[in-house]
């Protein structure tokens, strides 16, 4: 509801000097720090990322609605909003969250089995590995989601568009 209100009122985080796209990465940071913070903080990070995804989908749908002739506006804005919702859900929340979680868990496992250092240090090394992997995984995940959607759900949009 809040994101719909901010889209309808034209509120912009960038007017406050904040890039809202950063919100889409909150769950990745939550996953990287999972071993250091309560589970509620990790869940909150997913809530922040999910709110960003919903706001982006609403904003895209609204922009398309305003630019489209009335006879096509609802259908085209719905398809655009749905496309952004699906893309952002997979590319910003689901796949990166799983990826960072597995990088941190995998590095923790390997470090525990291979070297004798305190678990606290292992957790921090694994957290840093997760954080450093974020910029590396973004483009491949985006490309994979684009390719997958181009060969699945976006074909349905083209059928509906004819």
Coordinates of C-alpha atoms in Angstrom, one line a residue, residues 2-142:
X2 CA 2.8 2.4 0.9
X3 CA 4.6 1.8 -2.4
X4 CA 1.4 2.3 -4.4
X5 CA 0.9 5.7 -2.6
X6 CA 4.4 6.8 -3.3
X7 CA 4.1 5.9 -6.9
X8 CA 0.7 7.7 -7.2
X9 CA 2.0 10.8 -5.4
X10 CA 5.3 10.9 -7.4
X11 CA 7.5 10.5 -4.3
X12 CA 11.1 9.8 -5.2
X13 CA 13.9 8.6 -2.9
X14 CA 16.3 10.2 -5.3
X15 CA 15.0 13.6 -4.4
X16 CA 16.3 12.8 -0.9
X17 CA 19.7 11.8 -2.3
X18 CA 19.0 8.1 -2.0
X19 CA 19.2 5.6 -5.0
X20 CA 16.2 3.3 -4.5
X21 CA 17.9 0.6 -6.6
X22 CA 20.1 -0.1 -3.5
X23 CA 17.0 -1.4 -1.8
X24 CA 16.9 -4.2 -4.3
X25 CA 20.2 -5.5 -2.9
X26 CA 19.1 -5.5 0.8
X27 CA 18.5 -9.3 0.8
X28 CA 21.9 -10.0 -0.5
X29 CA 23.5 -8.1 2.4
X30 CA 21.1 -9.9 4.7
X31 CA 22.2 -13.2 3.4
X32 CA 25.9 -12.3 3.7
X33 CA 25.4 -11.2 7.3
X34 CA 23.1 -14.1 8.2
X35 CA 25.5 -15.7 10.6
X36 CA 26.0 -12.4 12.5
X37 CA 22.5 -11.0 12.9
X38 CA 19.1 -12.3 14.2
X39 CA 16.9 -14.1 11.6
X40 CA 14.5 -11.1 11.9
X41 CA 17.1 -8.8 10.3
X42 CA 17.6 -11.2 7.4
X43 CA 13.8 -11.4 6.9
X44 CA 13.6 -7.6 7.1
X45 CA 16.2 -7.4 4.3
X46 CA 14.0 -9.6 2.2
X47 CA 11.0 -7.3 3.0
X48 CA 13.0 -4.3 1.9
X49 CA 14.0 -5.9 -1.4
X50 CA 10.4 -7.2 -2.0
X51 CA 9.0 -3.7 -1.3
X52 CA 11.4 -2.3 -3.9
X53 CA 10.3 -5.0 -6.4
X54 CA 6.6 -4.1 -5.9
X55 CA 7.3 -0.4 -6.1
X56 CA 9.3 -0.8 -9.3
X57 CA 6.5 -2.9 -10.9
X58 CA 3.8 -0.4 -9.8
X59 CA 5.9 2.5 -11.1
X60 CA 6.6 0.8 -14.5
X61 CA 2.9 -0.1 -14.9
X62 CA 1.8 3.5 -14.1
X63 CA 4.4 5.0 -16.5
X64 CA 3.2 2.7 -19.3
X65 CA -0.4 3.5 -18.5
X66 CA 0.2 7.2 -18.8
X67 CA 2.0 6.9 -22.2
X68 CA -0.5 4.4 -23.8
X69 CA -3.7 5.2 -25.6
X70 CA -6.8 4.6 -23.4
X71 CA -8.0 1.6 -25.3
X72 CA -4.7 -0.3 -24.7
X73 CA -3.6 1.3 -21.4
X74 CA -4.8 -1.3 -18.9
X75 CA -3.6 -4.3 -20.9
X76 CA -0.2 -2.9 -21.8
X77 CA 0.4 -1.4 -18.3
X78 CA -0.6 -4.7 -16.7
X79 CA 1.8 -6.7 -19.0
X80 CA 4.7 -4.2 -18.3
X81 CA 4.1 -4.3 -14.6
X82 CA 3.9 -8.1 -14.5
X83 CA 7.1 -8.4 -16.6
X84 CA 9.0 -6.1 -14.2
X85 CA 7.5 -7.9 -11.2
X86 CA 8.6 -11.3 -12.4
X87 CA 12.0 -10.1 -13.6
X88 CA 12.8 -8.2 -10.4
X89 CA 11.6 -11.0 -8.2
X90 CA 14.0 -13.5 -9.8
X91 CA 16.9 -11.1 -10.7
X92 CA 16.9 -9.0 -7.5
X93 CA 15.5 -11.3 -4.7
X94 CA 15.2 -15.0 -5.3
X95 CA 18.3 -16.0 -7.3
X96 CA 20.8 -13.6 -5.7
X97 CA 19.6 -14.5 -2.2
X98 CA 20.1 -18.2 -2.9
X99 CA 23.4 -17.6 -4.5
X100 CA 24.9 -15.5 -1.7
X101 CA 23.5 -17.9 0.9
X102 CA 25.3 -20.8 -0.8
X103 CA 28.5 -18.9 -1.3
X104 CA 28.6 -18.0 2.4
X105 CA 27.6 -21.5 3.5
X106 CA 30.0 -23.2 1.1
X107 CA 33.0 -21.0 2.1
X108 CA 32.2 -21.6 5.7
X109 CA 32.1 -25.4 5.2
X110 CA 35.4 -25.4 3.2
X111 CA 37.2 -23.2 5.7
X112 CA 36.0 -25.3 8.6
X113 CA 37.3 -28.5 6.9
X114 CA 40.5 -27.1 5.7
X115 CA 42.1 -24.7 8.2
X116 CA 42.1 -24.5 12.0
X117 CA 41.0 -21.0 12.9
X118 CA 38.2 -19.9 15.3
X119 CA 34.7 -20.2 14.0
X120 CA 34.1 -16.4 14.5
X121 CA 36.9 -15.6 12.0
X122 CA 35.6 -18.2 9.6
X123 CA 32.1 -16.6 9.7
X124 CA 33.7 -13.1 9.0
X125 CA 35.8 -14.5 6.1
X126 CA 32.7 -16.1 4.6
X127 CA 30.7 -12.9 5.1
X128 CA 33.3 -11.0 3.2
X129 CA 33.3 -13.6 0.5
X130 CA 29.6 -13.2 0.1
X131 CA 29.8 -9.4 0.0
X132 CA 32.6 -9.5 -2.5
X133 CA 30.6 -11.8 -4.8
X134 CA 27.7 -9.4 -5.1
X135 CA 29.1 -7.3 -7.9
X136 CA 30.3 -10.4 -9.7
X137 CA 27.0 -12.3 -9.7
X138 CA 24.7 -9.4 -10.8
X139 CA 25.3 -9.3 -14.5
X140 CA 25.2 -13.1 -15.1
X141 CA 22.0 -13.4 -13.1
X142 CA 20.4 -10.5 -15.0

